[in-house]
Short mmCIF file of C-alpha atoms in Angstrom, two decimals:
data_model
loop_
_atom_site.label_atom_id
_atom_site.label_comp_id
_atom_site.label_asym_id
_atom_site.label_seq_id
_atom_site.Cartn_x
_atom_site.Cartn_y
_atom_site.Cartn_z
CA MET J 477 -36.68 -44.24 -35.81
CA LYS J 478 -37.38 -40.52 -35.96
CA LYS J 479 -34.70 -37.86 -35.78
CA ARG J 480 -35.19 -35.39 -32.95
CA LYS J 481 -35.01 -31.69 -33.60
CA ALA J 482 -35.16 -30.46 -29.98
CA LEU J 483 -33.24 -30.96 -26.74
CA THR J 484 -34.58 -33.19 -24.02
CA LEU J 485 -35.37 -31.87 -20.55
CA ILE J 486 -32.26 -33.52 -19.09
CA GLU J 487 -29.96 -31.96 -21.72
CA THR J 488 -31.50 -28.53 -21.10
CA THR J 489 -31.14 -28.91 -17.32
CA ILE J 490 -27.48 -29.92 -17.63
CA ALA J 491 -26.75 -26.98 -19.95
CA ILE J 492 -28.36 -24.52 -17.52
CA PHE J 493 -26.44 -26.07 -14.60
CA VAL J 494 -23.11 -25.67 -16.44
CA LEU J 495 -23.91 -22.03 -17.24
CA LEU J 496 -24.89 -21.32 -13.63
CA VAL J 497 -21.65 -22.81 -12.31
CA GLY J 498 -19.70 -20.49 -14.63
CA VAL J 499 -21.71 -17.39 -13.67
CA VAL J 500 -21.46 -18.12 -9.93
CA SER J 501 -17.68 -18.61 -10.23
CA ILE J 502 -17.30 -15.24 -11.94
CA LEU J 503 -19.50 -13.52 -9.34
CA GLN J 504 -17.41 -14.97 -6.51
CA LEU J 505 -14.20 -13.57 -8.03
CA TYR J 506 -15.61 -10.03 -8.34
CA PRO J 507 -15.17 -9.01 -4.64
CA VAL J 508 -11.61 -10.38 -4.66
CA GLY J 509 -10.80 -8.17 -7.64
CA LEU J 510 -12.30 -5.13 -5.92
CA LYS J 511 -10.29 -5.75 -2.75
CA THR J 512 -7.06 -6.16 -4.73
CA SER J 513 -7.79 -3.01 -6.70
CA ARG J 514 -8.47 -0.99 -3.54
CA PHE J 515 -5.25 -2.22 -1.89
CA SER J 516 -3.24 -1.37 -5.02
CA TYR J 517 -4.72 2.14 -5.02
CA HIS J 518 -3.84 2.76 -1.36
CA LEU J 519 -0.35 1.33 -1.86
CA SER J 520 0.27 3.64 -4.84
CA VAL J 521 -0.93 6.69 -2.90
CA ALA J 522 1.15 5.70 0.15
CA SER J 523 4.23 5.26 -2.03
CA ALA J 524 3.80 8.72 -3.57
CA LEU J 525 3.18 10.33 -0.17
CA ALA J 526 6.25 8.65 1.34
CA GLN J 527 8.42 9.77 -1.56
CA GLY J 528 7.14 13.34 -1.16
CA LYS J 529 7.82 13.38 2.58
CA ALA J 530 11.31 11.93 2.02
CA GLU J 531 12.05 14.66 -0.54
CA GLU J 532 10.87 17.31 1.95
CA MET J 533 13.23 15.95 4.58
CA LEU J 534 16.16 15.64 2.18
CA ALA J 535 15.70 19.30 1.21
CA LYS J 536 16.55 20.32 4.80
CA ASN J 537 20.04 20.78 6.24
CA PHE J 538 21.59 17.67 7.78
CA GLU J 539 21.18 18.98 11.35
CA GLU J 540 17.49 19.86 10.79
CA VAL J 541 16.48 16.32 9.83
CA THR J 542 14.87 14.82 12.94
CA SER J 543 12.17 12.27 13.75
CA VAL J 544 8.54 13.30 13.30
CA PRO J 545 5.78 11.70 15.42
CA ARG J 546 2.73 10.18 13.76
CA THR J 547 0.57 12.96 12.33
CA ALA J 548 -2.11 13.28 9.68
CA VAL J 549 -0.89 13.92 6.14
CA ASP J 550 -3.80 16.32 5.62
CA SER J 551 -6.55 16.74 8.21
CA SER J 552 -9.04 18.42 5.86
CA PRO J 553 -11.95 16.00 5.20
CA SER J 554 -12.21 17.25 1.62
CA SER J 555 -8.60 16.25 0.91
CA PRO J 556 -7.99 12.92 -0.84
CA PHE J 557 -5.21 12.27 1.71
CA HIS J 558 -7.23 12.66 4.93
CA LEU J 559 -7.20 8.87 5.41
CA TYR J 560 -3.40 8.74 5.70
CA ASP J 561 -1.03 9.40 8.62
CA TRP J 562 2.74 9.59 8.41
CA GLU J 563 5.72 9.26 10.71
CA ALA J 564 9.47 9.71 10.25
CA LYS J 565 12.10 7.83 12.24
CA VAL J 566 15.61 9.24 11.92
CA SER J 567 18.68 7.46 13.24
CA LEU J 568 22.43 7.79 12.84
CA VAL J 569 24.12 4.88 11.06
CA ASP J 570 27.72 3.73 10.88
CA PRO J 571 28.93 3.30 7.28
CA ASN J 572 31.82 1.13 8.50
CA ASN J 573 29.53 -1.32 10.31
CA ASN J 574 27.06 -2.35 7.58
CA LEU J 575 24.86 0.71 8.29
CA ALA J 576 24.06 -0.45 11.82
CA GLU J 577 22.55 2.17 14.12
CA SER J 578 25.18 4.21 15.88
CA SER J 579 25.05 6.15 19.14
CA THR J 580 28.01 8.32 18.14
CA GLU J 581 27.81 11.23 15.73
CA THR J 582 28.24 10.04 12.13
CA GLN J 583 27.95 11.62 8.71
CA ILE J 584 24.98 9.48 7.60
CA LYS J 585 21.36 9.39 8.77
CA ARG J 586 18.81 6.71 7.97
CA ILE J 587 15.35 8.17 7.38
CA GLU J 588 12.40 5.78 7.58
CA ILE J 589 9.10 7.23 6.38
CA ILE J 590 6.02 5.25 7.42
CA ILE J 591 2.60 5.90 5.88
CA TYR J 592 -0.44 4.50 7.73
CA TRP J 593 -4.01 3.99 6.53
CA LYS J 594 -7.04 1.91 7.50
CA GLU J 595 -8.54 -0.57 5.11
CA GLY J 596 -11.74 -1.97 6.54
CA ASP J 597 -10.95 -2.92 10.13
CA GLN J 598 -7.24 -3.47 9.45
CA SER J 599 -4.43 -0.95 9.74
CA LYS J 600 -1.94 -0.99 6.86
CA GLU J 601 1.56 0.50 6.60
CA TYR J 602 4.02 1.40 3.87
CA HIS J 603 7.71 1.87 4.76
CA LEU J 604 10.26 3.84 2.74
CA ASN J 605 13.91 3.98 3.83
CA THR J 606 16.54 6.35 2.54
CA LEU J 607 19.99 7.53 3.61
CA TYR J 608 21.10 11.14 3.99
CA ALA J 609 24.82 11.94 3.98
CA GLN J 610 26.14 15.18 5.40
CA LYS J 611 27.54 17.43 2.69
#
C-alpha cells in the first residue's frame, strides 16, 4: 500500500467548510460590536453633558434653580453635540420623608437632568439625579 502525500477532495472540502463557518461567525459579530460601541459613545457623551448641566445649575442660587423645558444642547450643526437635547426637572423634596416630593417649601431640591438623543429610529435617554440643599 502506498503512502499518500496529498489531501483528498473530501478532506479539503471539510477544511474549507470549517474555515468558512469561522469566518461567517466573525462577520456576523462585527455589526453587534459596532452597535455596542456607538451606544457606549453616546452614553459617555450624555453622561458628560448631564454632569456639566448639573454643575451649571448647582452654581446658581437656590431660588434660581428651576425646571428647564427640553431644548437643544447646541443647535449649531457643526457642533459635536447637535444631536443631543436636554431637560431639567426640579422638585422640592422632604428630607424627613425619604426624599419624597413635597408641595411645601423645603430646604432641598431634587434636580433631574435628562439628556436625549436618537440612535437609528429609537430615542434614547440618560438620567442624572442630584440634590441641592439651601445654604
